[in-house]
Amino acid sequence: MESTGQHSDSLVVLTALDVEYEAVRAHLVDPRPQLHQSGTLFEVGRLDGTPWRVALAELGDGNQGAAVLTERAIAMFRPRAVAFVGVAGALKGDIELGDVVVATHVYAYHGGKDEDGAFHSRPRVWPVRQELDQLARFARRSGSWTGLLPERPPGASRPAVHLKPVAAGEVVLNSADSPLRRQLRRNYQDAAAIEMEGAGVAQAAHLNAALPALIVRGISDRADGEKYDADAEGWQSRAARNAAAFAFSVLRELPPGGDPAPPGPGALMGPVPGRFPDEPSAPAPAPPSHPDAGTTPDDSGPAAHRRLLRWARRLSDDLDLVDSPARTAAPAPRRSSAADSTCGAPSRTG
């Protein structure tokens, strides 16, 4: 099916924490604030060397808020893709602090049924779009993404990149052995990292015609009871910078396209909105008029309605001339001259 939308030159990148926001903002050229009418503050800048304009916002933690504000950002900017960039806790022993985890799919792990003393998991899962998955794998193979990193400390190794599932819930996990940790091991054994916003972002993107969504997390702790020690050592800022560098290495390679979804049946077609709210909107093309319609310039309101009625009456008259039984029946006897003299006049009595 041919798309009727317009190409977008915008991307939306979202974060939960200030340290994540600053890591992303460092990649933008000339970011300027732009306020949504409901209060969300975005900064909009350019991604140097690309056609992309990037709208950045800090949402706070939690999947519910992330879903609402991702929906708001998508409606406001109509982006080509949306990304969430931040930090996470590792769930696997072979993932080091500072490594990057790119979600191949996101588990909303809190869904389930508690019955007879047992919890039966009912997760929701959102896979990443193929184009983003392939671009992420290419960036990992090439290793060129590290060129976007600030200078590494002496002796520091290059961060590894893992394309693995990510678990997103509403709990900060900081225990190596807890009911939640055991639940994750039992039901989400392949999850490599745990965080609190990816499921909301992924759901909002999915509900917007499966908009591409990229979830990139830098590992700042191991979710094992030593989170605050790792935070004190500065791993949050280092992990956030690593995640931002890798995310932008992927987004830089994203090809233009990805038209917004065409409206569904019965949707009203209006003016196409500008790429960003502060840009003028392009007027919608006027619908072609019927050749039998008049030349009245007013194409809406009562004049258009009257013209449509005239055209409908003419069509109805034409059909009557073709299909009326009177054209095939025997001609009626001619009236008397007296009747002819009063033909068409209303009869009077009294």
mmCIF file of C-alpha atoms in Angstrom:
data_model
loop_
_atom_site.group_PDB
_atom_site.id
_atom_site.type_symbol
_atom_site.label_atom_id
_atom_site.label_comp_id
_atom_site.label_asym_id
_atom_site.label_seq_id
_atom_site.Cartn_x
_atom_site.Cartn_y
_atom_site.Cartn_z
ATOM 1 C CA MET A 1 0.000 0.000 0.000
ATOM 2 C CA GLU A 2 1.403 3.368 -0.951
ATOM 3 C CA SER A 3 1.902 5.716 1.984
ATOM 4 C CA THR A 4 0.373 9.166 1.857
ATOM 5 C CA GLY A 5 2.424 10.724 4.666
ATOM 6 C CA GLN A 6 5.353 13.085 4.396
ATOM 7 C CA HIS A 7 8.943 12.166 5.169
ATOM 8 C CA SER A 8 10.163 13.278 8.590
ATOM 9 C CA ASP A 9 13.592 14.723 9.347
ATOM 10 C CA SER A 10 13.128 14.523 13.113
ATOM 11 C CA LEU A 11 14.124 12.056 15.802
ATOM 12 C CA VAL A 12 12.993 11.942 19.429
ATOM 13 C CA VAL A 13 15.486 10.909 22.110
ATOM 14 C CA LEU A 14 14.260 10.505 25.687
ATOM 15 C CA THR A 15 16.024 10.045 29.018
ATOM 16 C CA ALA A 16 14.988 9.489 32.635
ATOM 17 C CA LEU A 17 17.841 11.105 34.596
ATOM 18 C CA ASP A 18 19.780 14.340 34.365
ATOM 19 C CA VAL A 19 23.064 12.478 33.882
ATOM 20 C CA GLU A 20 21.545 10.692 30.863
ATOM 21 C CA TYR A 21 20.136 13.950 29.495
ATOM 22 C CA GLU A 22 23.529 15.678 29.615
ATOM 23 C CA ALA A 23 25.198 12.724 27.875
ATOM 24 C CA VAL A 24 22.718 12.952 24.992
ATOM 25 C CA ARG A 25 22.697 16.743 24.813
ATOM 26 C CA ALA A 26 26.464 16.773 24.271
ATOM 27 C CA HIS A 27 25.861 15.288 20.799
ATOM 28 C CA LEU A 28 23.460 18.039 19.663
ATOM 29 C CA VAL A 29 24.325 21.226 17.834
ATOM 30 C CA ASP A 30 22.609 24.454 18.908
ATOM 31 C CA PRO A 31 19.853 22.894 21.088
ATOM 32 C CA ARG A 32 17.008 25.274 21.786
ATOM 33 C CA PRO A 33 14.105 24.880 24.223
ATOM 34 C CA GLN A 34 10.631 24.188 22.923
ATOM 35 C CA LEU A 35 7.687 23.906 25.303
ATOM 36 C CA HIS A 36 4.741 21.600 24.729
ATOM 37 C CA GLN A 37 1.391 23.203 25.536
ATOM 38 C CA SER A 38 0.910 20.699 28.378
ATOM 39 C CA GLY A 39 4.215 21.620 29.981
ATOM 40 C CA THR A 40 6.815 19.133 28.717
ATOM 41 C CA LEU A 41 10.051 20.917 27.861
ATOM 42 C CA PHE A 42 12.038 19.681 24.889
ATOM 43 C CA GLU A 43 15.349 20.873 23.534
ATOM 44 C CA VAL A 44 15.600 20.648 19.768
ATOM 45 C CA GLY A 45 18.987 20.597 18.077
ATOM 46 C CA ARG A 46 20.713 19.187 15.042
ATOM 47 C CA LEU A 47 22.804 16.054 14.774
ATOM 48 C CA ASP A 48 25.948 17.363 13.124
ATOM 49 C CA GLY A 49 26.748 15.926 9.704
ATOM 50 C CA THR A 50 23.247 14.472 9.228
ATOM 51 C CA PRO A 51 19.835 15.767 8.107
ATOM 52 C CA TRP A 52 18.354 14.882 11.496
ATOM 53 C CA ARG A 53 16.821 17.283 13.963
ATOM 54 C CA VAL A 54 16.646 15.782 17.445
ATOM 55 C CA ALA A 55 14.053 16.569 20.107
ATOM 56 C CA LEU A 56 15.347 15.691 23.570
ATOM 57 C CA ALA A 57 13.429 15.464 26.845
ATOM 58 C CA GLU A 58 14.001 14.187 30.393
ATOM 59 C CA LEU A 59 10.954 12.224 31.553
ATOM 60 C CA GLY A 60 11.749 10.964 35.039
ATOM 61 C CA ASP A 61 11.632 7.284 35.922
ATOM 62 C CA GLY A 62 8.835 4.744 35.399
ATOM 63 C CA ASN A 63 7.164 3.078 32.450
ATOM 64 C CA GLN A 64 3.801 4.808 32.801
ATOM 65 C CA GLY A 65 5.205 8.307 32.586
ATOM 66 C CA ALA A 66 7.538 7.229 29.796
ATOM 67 C CA ALA A 67 4.597 5.898 27.766
ATOM 68 C CA VAL A 68 2.514 9.077 28.173
ATOM 69 C CA LEU A 69 5.345 11.457 27.353
ATOM 70 C CA THR A 70 6.609 9.333 24.470
ATOM 71 C CA GLU A 71 3.126 9.513 22.974
ATOM 72 C CA ARG A 72 3.196 13.294 23.490
ATOM 73 C CA ALA A 73 6.583 13.600 21.779
ATOM 74 C CA ILE A 74 5.479 11.460 18.831
ATOM 75 C CA ALA A 75 2.330 13.542 18.323
ATOM 76 C CA MET A 76 4.293 16.786 18.585
ATOM 77 C CA PHE A 77 7.263 16.005 16.331
ATOM 78 C CA ARG A 78 6.083 13.093 14.121
ATOM 79 C CA PRO A 79 9.578 11.573 14.210
ATOM 80 C CA ARG A 80 11.202 9.000 11.966
ATOM 81 C CA ALA A 81 12.154 7.034 15.107
ATOM 82 C CA VAL A 82 12.222 7.336 18.881
ATOM 83 C CA ALA A 83 15.071 6.292 21.173
ATOM 84 C CA PHE A 84 15.468 5.925 24.899
ATOM 85 C CA VAL A 85 19.032 6.330 26.158
ATOM 86 C CA GLY A 86 20.016 5.692 29.745
ATOM 87 C CA VAL A 87 21.616 3.440 32.345
ATOM 88 C CA ALA A 88 20.610 0.025 33.662
ATOM 89 C CA GLY A 89 21.627 -2.757 36.015
ATOM 90 C CA ALA A 90 23.254 -5.886 34.608
ATOM 91 C CA LEU A 91 21.579 -9.259 35.053
ATOM 92 C CA LYS A 92 24.391 -11.337 33.531
ATOM 93 C CA GLY A 93 27.817 -12.049 34.962
ATOM 94 C CA ASP A 94 29.598 -11.577 31.640
ATOM 95 C CA ILE A 95 28.445 -7.957 31.279
ATOM 96 C CA GLU A 96 30.879 -5.418 32.675
ATOM 97 C CA LEU A 97 30.276 -1.980 34.122
ATOM 98 C CA GLY A 98 30.314 0.535 31.269
ATOM 99 C CA ASP A 99 29.169 -1.986 28.659
ATOM 100 C CA VAL A 100 26.258 -1.119 26.382
ATOM 101 C CA VAL A 101 23.109 -3.242 26.065
ATOM 102 C CA VAL A 102 20.877 -2.668 23.034
ATOM 103 C CA ALA A 103 17.432 -4.196 23.513
ATOM 104 C CA THR A 104 16.515 -6.806 20.923
ATOM 105 C CA HIS A 105 13.163 -6.846 22.688
ATOM 106 C CA VAL A 106 11.725 -5.403 25.877
ATOM 107 C CA TYR A 107 9.915 -7.415 28.547
ATOM 108 C CA ALA A 108 7.249 -5.715 30.678
ATOM 109 C CA TYR A 109 7.842 -8.246 33.431
ATOM 110 C CA HIS A 110 5.284 -7.131 36.026
ATOM 111 C CA GLY A 111 2.290 -8.654 34.248
ATOM 112 C CA GLY A 112 0.993 -11.900 35.699
ATOM 113 C CA LYS A 113 -1.530 -13.790 37.777
ATOM 114 C CA ASP A 114 -1.183 -14.576 41.494
ATOM 115 C CA GLU A 115 -3.078 -17.768 42.271
ATOM 116 C CA ASP A 116 -2.865 -20.411 44.999
ATOM 117 C CA GLY A 117 0.318 -18.930 46.410
ATOM 118 C CA ALA A 118 2.118 -18.951 43.080
ATOM 119 C CA PHE A 119 2.815 -16.142 40.633
ATOM 120 C CA HIS A 120 2.269 -17.007 36.983
ATOM 121 C CA SER A 121 4.056 -14.596 34.679
ATOM 122 C CA ARG A 122 2.152 -12.960 31.824
ATOM 123 C CA PRO A 123 4.669 -10.661 30.202
ATOM 124 C CA ARG A 124 4.198 -8.282 27.332
ATOM 125 C CA VAL A 125 7.018 -8.165 24.814
ATOM 126 C CA TRP A 126 7.987 -5.633 22.140
ATOM 127 C CA PRO A 127 10.727 -6.579 19.642
ATOM 128 C CA VAL A 128 12.971 -3.992 18.035
ATOM 129 C CA ARG A 129 12.357 -3.207 14.358
ATOM 130 C CA GLN A 130 14.639 -5.084 11.969
ATOM 131 C CA GLU A 131 16.231 -1.967 10.485
ATOM 132 C CA LEU A 132 17.384 -0.746 13.906
ATOM 133 C CA ASP A 133 18.565 -4.201 14.919
ATOM 134 C CA GLN A 134 20.682 -4.473 11.778
ATOM 135 C CA LEU A 135 22.130 -0.972 12.123
ATOM 136 C CA ALA A 136 23.050 -1.730 15.740
ATOM 137 C CA ARG A 137 24.797 -4.953 14.739
ATOM 138 C CA PHE A 138 26.690 -3.114 12.021
ATOM 139 C CA ALA A 139 27.805 -0.406 14.469
ATOM 140 C CA ARG A 140 28.965 -3.066 16.914
ATOM 141 C CA ARG A 141 30.981 -4.897 14.233
ATOM 142 C CA SER A 142 32.636 -1.778 12.870
ATOM 143 C CA GLY A 143 33.573 -0.409 16.281
ATOM 144 C CA SER A 144 33.533 3.093 14.817
ATOM 145 C CA TRP A 145 30.983 4.202 17.411
ATOM 146 C CA THR A 146 33.775 4.632 19.950
ATOM 147 C CA GLY A 147 34.892 7.660 17.940
ATOM 148 C CA LEU A 148 31.882 9.457 19.430
ATOM 149 C CA LEU A 149 33.076 8.778 22.980
ATOM 150 C CA PRO A 150 34.903 11.380 25.037
ATOM 151 C CA GLU A 151 38.515 10.510 25.767
ATOM 152 C CA ARG A 152 38.721 7.325 27.805
ATOM 153 C CA PRO A 153 40.686 7.196 31.046
ATOM 154 C CA PRO A 154 44.202 5.726 30.645
ATOM 155 C CA GLY A 155 44.129 1.945 30.666
ATOM 156 C CA ALA A 156 40.344 1.755 30.256
ATOM 157 C CA SER A 157 39.146 -0.959 27.885
ATOM 158 C CA ARG A 158 36.704 -0.323 25.085
ATOM 159 C CA PRO A 159 33.139 -0.997 26.236
ATOM 160 C CA ALA A 160 31.511 -4.121 24.830
ATOM 161 C CA VAL A 161 28.124 -3.980 23.103
ATOM 162 C CA HIS A 162 25.499 -6.656 23.761
ATOM 163 C CA LEU A 163 22.314 -7.093 21.733
ATOM 164 C CA LYS A 164 20.115 -8.798 24.293
ATOM 165 C CA PRO A 165 16.608 -8.606 25.796
ATOM 166 C CA VAL A 166 15.964 -6.010 28.486
ATOM 167 C CA ALA A 167 13.509 -6.292 31.398
ATOM 168 C CA ALA A 168 11.558 -3.132 32.282
ATOM 169 C CA GLY A 169 9.444 -2.809 35.426
ATOM 170 C CA GLU A 170 8.673 -0.389 38.233
ATOM 171 C CA VAL A 171 11.284 -1.474 40.788
ATOM 172 C CA VAL A 172 14.921 -0.481 41.339
ATOM 173 C CA LEU A 173 16.562 -3.887 41.753
ATOM 174 C CA ASN A 174 19.577 -3.866 44.100
ATOM 175 C CA SER A 175 19.777 -7.416 45.383
ATOM 176 C CA ALA A 176 21.544 -10.556 44.202
ATOM 177 C CA ASP A 177 18.910 -12.758 45.853
ATOM 178 C CA SER A 178 15.360 -11.476 46.260
ATOM 179 C CA PRO A 179 11.888 -12.616 45.120
ATOM 180 C CA LEU A 180 12.161 -10.296 42.095
ATOM 181 C CA ARG A 181 15.634 -11.526 41.231
ATOM 182 C CA ARG A 182 14.448 -15.118 41.408
ATOM 183 C CA GLN A 183 11.413 -14.279 39.264
ATOM 184 C CA LEU A 184 13.666 -12.773 36.628
ATOM 185 C CA ARG A 185 15.953 -15.800 36.644
ATOM 186 C CA ARG A 186 12.999 -18.147 36.353
ATOM 187 C CA ASN A 187 10.905 -16.361 33.701
ATOM 188 C CA TYR A 188 13.287 -13.976 31.894
ATOM 189 C CA GLN A 189 16.523 -15.893 31.952
ATOM 190 C CA ASP A 190 17.732 -14.323 28.705
ATOM 191 C CA ALA A 191 17.319 -10.705 29.908
ATOM 192 C CA ALA A 192 20.691 -8.980 30.140
ATOM 193 C CA ALA A 193 19.686 -5.764 31.910
ATOM 194 C CA ILE A 194 16.932 -4.331 34.065
ATOM 195 C CA GLU A 195 15.519 -0.791 33.881
ATOM 196 C CA MET A 196 12.283 1.185 34.346
ATOM 197 C CA GLU A 197 11.256 2.988 31.145
ATOM 198 C CA GLY A 198 11.822 0.812 28.071
ATOM 199 C CA ALA A 199 8.447 -0.927 28.167
ATOM 200 C CA GLY A 200 6.544 2.374 28.222
ATOM 201 C CA VAL A 201 8.534 3.776 25.315
ATOM 202 C CA ALA A 202 8.212 0.563 23.309
ATOM 203 C CA GLN A 203 4.450 0.374 23.826
ATOM 204 C CA ALA A 204 3.875 3.998 22.820
ATOM 205 C CA ALA A 205 5.958 3.505 19.684
ATOM 206 C CA HIS A 206 4.121 0.270 18.849
ATOM 207 C CA LEU A 207 0.737 1.974 19.155
ATOM 208 C CA ASN A 208 1.891 4.658 16.699
ATOM 209 C CA ALA A 209 1.943 2.435 13.612
ATOM 210 C CA ALA A 210 4.898 0.428 14.970
ATOM 211 C CA LEU A 211 7.239 3.421 14.926
ATOM 212 C CA PRO A 212 10.881 2.282 15.191
ATOM 213 C CA ALA A 213 12.062 2.424 18.814
ATOM 214 C CA LEU A 214 15.664 2.029 19.940
ATOM 215 C CA ILE A 215 16.401 1.223 23.601
ATOM 216 C CA VAL A 216 20.081 1.657 24.514
ATOM 217 C CA ARG A 217 21.370 1.191 28.057
ATOM 218 C CA GLY A 218 24.797 1.676 29.575
ATOM 219 C CA ILE A 219 25.530 -0.636 32.497
ATOM 220 C CA SER A 220 26.095 1.390 35.657
ATOM 221 C CA ASP A 221 25.719 -1.380 38.274
ATOM 222 C CA ARG A 222 25.085 -5.096 38.631
ATOM 223 C CA ALA A 223 21.787 -4.866 40.545
ATOM 224 C CA ASP A 224 23.462 -6.954 43.236
ATOM 225 C CA GLY A 225 23.409 -4.818 46.399
ATOM 226 C CA GLU A 226 26.387 -2.659 45.434
ATOM 227 C CA LYS A 227 24.578 -0.133 43.251
ATOM 228 C CA TYR A 228 25.295 2.877 45.451
ATOM 229 C CA ASP A 229 29.000 2.087 45.583
ATOM 230 C CA ALA A 230 29.094 1.944 41.787
ATOM 231 C CA ASP A 231 27.184 5.229 41.577
ATOM 232 C CA ALA A 232 29.668 6.858 43.933
ATOM 233 C CA GLU A 233 32.515 5.740 41.648
ATOM 234 C CA GLY A 234 30.971 7.632 38.732
ATOM 235 C CA TRP A 235 29.707 4.702 36.725
ATOM 236 C CA GLN A 236 26.354 6.323 35.971
ATOM 237 C CA SER A 237 27.902 9.174 33.996
ATOM 238 C CA ARG A 238 30.362 6.875 32.188
ATOM 239 C CA ALA A 239 27.636 4.373 31.314
ATOM 240 C CA ALA A 240 25.330 7.156 30.111
ATOM 241 C CA ARG A 241 28.049 8.589 27.826
ATOM 242 C CA ASN A 242 28.693 5.136 26.364
ATOM 243 C CA ALA A 243 24.995 4.560 25.720
ATOM 244 C CA ALA A 244 24.565 7.982 24.088
ATOM 245 C CA ALA A 245 27.584 7.463 21.817
ATOM 246 C CA PHE A 246 26.326 4.101 20.610
ATOM 247 C CA ALA A 247 22.745 5.288 20.160
ATOM 248 C CA PHE A 248 23.817 8.186 17.958
ATOM 249 C CA SER A 249 26.141 5.971 15.937
ATOM 250 C CA VAL A 250 23.014 3.962 15.037
ATOM 251 C CA LEU A 251 20.715 6.949 14.480
ATOM 252 C CA ARG A 252 23.289 8.637 12.219
ATOM 253 C CA GLU A 253 22.993 5.707 9.816
ATOM 254 C CA LEU A 254 19.201 5.564 9.840
ATOM 255 C CA PRO A 255 18.028 6.282 6.284
ATOM 256 C CA PRO A 256 15.356 8.901 5.637
ATOM 257 C CA GLY A 257 11.854 7.671 5.012
ATOM 258 C CA GLY A 258 9.441 5.919 7.305
ATOM 259 C CA ASP A 259 6.379 7.931 6.366
ATOM 260 C CA PRO A 260 3.861 8.559 9.124
ATOM 261 C CA ALA A 261 1.028 6.065 8.979
ATOM 262 C CA PRO A 262 -1.827 7.057 6.673
ATOM 263 C CA PRO A 263 -5.080 7.812 8.493
ATOM 264 C CA GLY A 264 -7.524 4.987 8.970
ATOM 265 C CA PRO A 265 -10.939 4.603 7.344
ATOM 266 C CA GLY A 266 -13.176 7.594 7.901
ATOM 267 C CA ALA A 267 -10.382 9.870 9.098
ATOM 268 C CA LEU A 268 -10.674 13.512 8.147
ATOM 269 C CA MET A 269 -7.889 14.771 5.923
ATOM 270 C CA GLY A 270 -6.728 18.225 6.950
ATOM 271 C CA PRO A 271 -3.603 20.328 6.457
ATOM 272 C CA VAL A 272 -0.327 18.440 6.777
ATOM 273 C CA PRO A 273 1.387 19.693 9.939
ATOM 274 C CA GLY A 274 4.836 21.226 9.722
ATOM 275 C CA ARG A 275 7.789 19.103 10.704
ATOM 276 C CA PHE A 276 8.061 21.015 13.949
ATOM 277 C CA PRO A 277 5.348 23.063 15.675
ATOM 278 C CA ASP A 278 7.127 26.367 15.072
ATOM 279 C CA GLU A 279 7.253 25.844 11.313
ATOM 280 C CA PRO A 280 4.372 26.844 9.013
ATOM 281 C CA SER A 281 2.019 24.121 7.912
ATOM 282 C CA ALA A 282 1.574 23.308 4.263
ATOM 283 C CA PRO A 283 -2.020 23.854 3.101
ATOM 284 C CA ALA A 284 -3.977 20.809 2.059
ATOM 285 C CA PRO A 285 -4.641 20.596 -1.687
ATOM 286 C CA ALA A 286 -8.167 21.573 -2.730
ATOM 287 C CA PRO A 287 -10.296 18.608 -3.845
ATOM 288 C CA PRO A 288 -11.018 18.524 -7.589
ATOM 289 C CA SER A 289 -14.442 19.853 -8.521
ATOM 290 C CA HIS A 290 -16.933 17.963 -10.633
ATOM 291 C CA PRO A 291 -17.019 19.162 -14.243
ATOM 292 C CA ASP A 292 -20.725 19.935 -13.909
ATOM 293 C CA ALA A 293 -20.240 21.931 -10.743
ATOM 294 C CA GLY A 294 -20.433 25.698 -10.874
ATOM 295 C CA THR A 295 -17.469 28.025 -10.711
ATOM 296 C CA THR A 296 -18.323 29.454 -7.311
ATOM 297 C CA PRO A 297 -14.988 29.856 -5.492
ATOM 298 C CA ASP A 298 -16.476 28.877 -2.135
ATOM 299 C CA ASP A 299 -15.733 25.135 -1.833
ATOM 300 C CA SER A 300 -17.225 24.683 1.601
ATOM 301 C CA GLY A 301 -20.334 25.596 3.510
ATOM 302 C CA PRO A 302 -23.751 26.427 2.045
ATOM 303 C CA ALA A 303 -22.501 27.333 -1.459
ATOM 304 C CA ALA A 304 -20.831 23.948 -1.900
ATOM 305 C CA HIS A 305 -23.933 22.236 -0.559
ATOM 306 C CA ARG A 306 -26.185 24.065 -3.021
ATOM 307 C CA ARG A 307 -23.876 23.224 -5.903
ATOM 308 C CA LEU A 308 -23.881 19.566 -4.905
ATOM 309 C CA LEU A 309 -27.695 19.564 -4.813
ATOM 310 C CA ARG A 310 -27.853 21.116 -8.295
ATOM 311 C CA TRP A 311 -25.523 18.476 -9.643
ATOM 312 C CA ALA A 312 -27.543 15.706 -7.949
ATOM 313 C CA ARG A 313 -30.825 17.026 -9.400
ATOM 314 C CA ARG A 314 -29.322 17.195 -12.886
ATOM 315 C CA LEU A 315 -28.062 13.645 -12.580
ATOM 316 C CA SER A 316 -31.470 12.527 -11.345
ATOM 317 C CA ASP A 317 -33.200 14.240 -14.283
ATOM 318 C CA ASP A 318 -30.821 12.582 -16.735
ATOM 319 C CA LEU A 319 -31.548 9.178 -15.250
ATOM 320 C CA ASP A 320 -35.315 9.831 -15.458
ATOM 321 C CA LEU A 321 -35.015 10.676 -19.160
ATOM 322 C CA VAL A 322 -33.177 7.434 -19.832
ATOM 323 C CA ASP A 323 -35.074 5.021 -17.601
ATOM 324 C CA SER A 324 -38.564 6.525 -17.342
ATOM 325 C CA PRO A 325 -41.355 4.183 -18.580
ATOM 326 C CA ALA A 326 -42.936 7.201 -20.290
ATOM 327 C CA ARG A 327 -40.252 7.034 -23.024
ATOM 328 C CA THR A 328 -41.306 3.532 -24.042
ATOM 329 C CA ALA A 329 -45.074 3.777 -23.535
ATOM 330 C CA ALA A 330 -47.557 4.812 -26.272
ATOM 331 C CA PRO A 331 -47.947 8.549 -26.604
ATOM 332 C CA ALA A 332 -50.806 10.038 -24.624
ATOM 333 C CA PRO A 333 -53.751 11.487 -26.615
ATOM 334 C CA ARG A 334 -53.424 15.145 -27.424
ATOM 335 C CA ARG A 335 -55.417 17.513 -25.252
ATOM 336 C CA SER A 336 -58.080 19.800 -26.605
ATOM 337 C CA SER A 337 -57.167 23.307 -27.576
ATOM 338 C CA ALA A 338 -58.921 24.635 -24.512
ATOM 339 C CA ALA A 339 -56.761 22.428 -22.337
ATOM 340 C CA ASP A 340 -53.702 23.538 -24.295
ATOM 341 C CA SER A 341 -54.475 27.129 -23.533
ATOM 342 C CA THR A 342 -54.330 26.462 -19.794
ATOM 343 C CA CYS A 343 -51.582 23.819 -19.761
ATOM 344 C CA GLY A 344 -49.450 24.063 -16.652
ATOM 345 C CA ALA A 345 -51.791 26.495 -14.886
ATOM 346 C CA PRO A 346 -53.275 25.411 -11.570
ATOM 347 C CA SER A 347 -56.994 24.583 -11.611
ATOM 348 C CA ARG A 348 -59.316 26.851 -9.693
ATOM 349 C CA THR A 349 -62.720 26.126 -8.174
ATOM 350 C CA GLY A 350 -65.484 28.270 -6.965
#
